[in-house]
Amino acid sequence: MIAIEQLIGMSLGYAKSVLERESVAYVVEKTESKSRFFICDPTLVYVIRVRRKANVVYLLVNESLKRSDSVRKAMERRYNS
């Protein structure tokens, strides 16, 4: 059995395949970033927290964050000056 801590940082698809291969029951719980400086990419979902309760693994997932245009422009100005 994989140590569930190893699932942190994995893509959701890969984490699910690992658990399914080992016949481990799991539940996916989703959280959402409220940052106005970063936008979420719904095509890239990653495990950010795991816990086990009564032989079920709970995966807390979040969409990958990308810099917003305003953050990208500010960083470009900073590094190009």
XYZ file of C-alpha atoms in Angstrom:
81
model
C 0.000 0.000 0.000
C 1.284 3.431 -0.926
C 1.817 5.891 1.908
C -0.991 8.360 1.284
C 1.351 11.301 1.844
C 3.005 10.366 -1.450
C -0.211 11.330 -3.263
C 0.265 15.022 -2.411
C 1.327 16.956 -5.487
C 0.227 14.241 -7.911
C -2.217 14.966 -10.679
C -5.697 13.789 -9.740
C -5.794 11.300 -12.595
C -2.548 9.651 -11.550
C -3.490 9.577 -7.852
C -6.814 7.927 -8.709
C -5.088 5.312 -10.865
C -2.694 4.463 -8.021
C -5.566 4.017 -5.565
C -7.680 2.037 -8.024
C -4.767 -0.268 -8.835
C -4.490 -1.048 -5.119
C -8.306 -1.305 -4.698
C -8.389 1.562 -2.208
C -11.688 3.392 -1.785
C -11.386 7.157 -2.194
C -13.437 10.332 -2.235
C -12.457 13.456 -4.170
C -13.148 16.785 -2.480
C -12.517 19.994 -4.397
C -11.427 23.361 -3.090
C -11.210 26.546 -5.093
C -8.669 29.340 -4.985
C -10.110 32.814 -4.512
C -6.954 34.658 -5.581
C -7.454 37.620 -7.873
C -3.794 37.485 -8.921
C -3.868 33.931 -10.225
C -6.358 32.166 -12.447
C -7.232 28.488 -12.226
C -6.544 26.022 -15.010
C -9.351 23.429 -14.860
C -7.379 21.052 -17.094
C -4.663 20.640 -14.434
C -6.047 19.317 -11.130
C -3.662 18.291 -8.356
C -3.924 16.655 -4.928
C -3.114 19.183 -2.211
C -4.100 17.248 0.935
C -4.922 13.655 1.851
C -6.431 11.964 4.868
C -7.678 8.491 5.684
C -10.821 7.753 7.657
C -12.430 4.330 8.059
C -10.375 2.780 5.225
C -11.341 5.538 2.778
C -8.777 7.983 1.409
C -10.014 11.549 0.991
C -8.234 13.563 -1.697
C -8.533 17.341 -1.473
C -7.799 18.738 -4.911
C -7.370 22.139 -6.503
C -6.935 23.383 -10.029
C -3.442 24.508 -10.939
C -2.872 28.242 -10.660
C -1.512 30.411 -13.454
C -0.437 34.032 -13.227
C -3.036 36.525 -14.352
C -2.119 38.920 -17.159
C -1.584 41.763 -14.680
C 0.855 39.689 -12.606
C 2.673 38.480 -15.729
C 3.049 42.065 -17.018
C 4.270 43.329 -13.649
C 6.884 40.578 -13.484
C 8.012 41.258 -17.049
C 8.474 44.955 -16.220
C 10.425 44.075 -13.094
C 12.797 41.667 -14.834
C 13.177 43.670 -18.051
C 14.125 46.946 -16.386
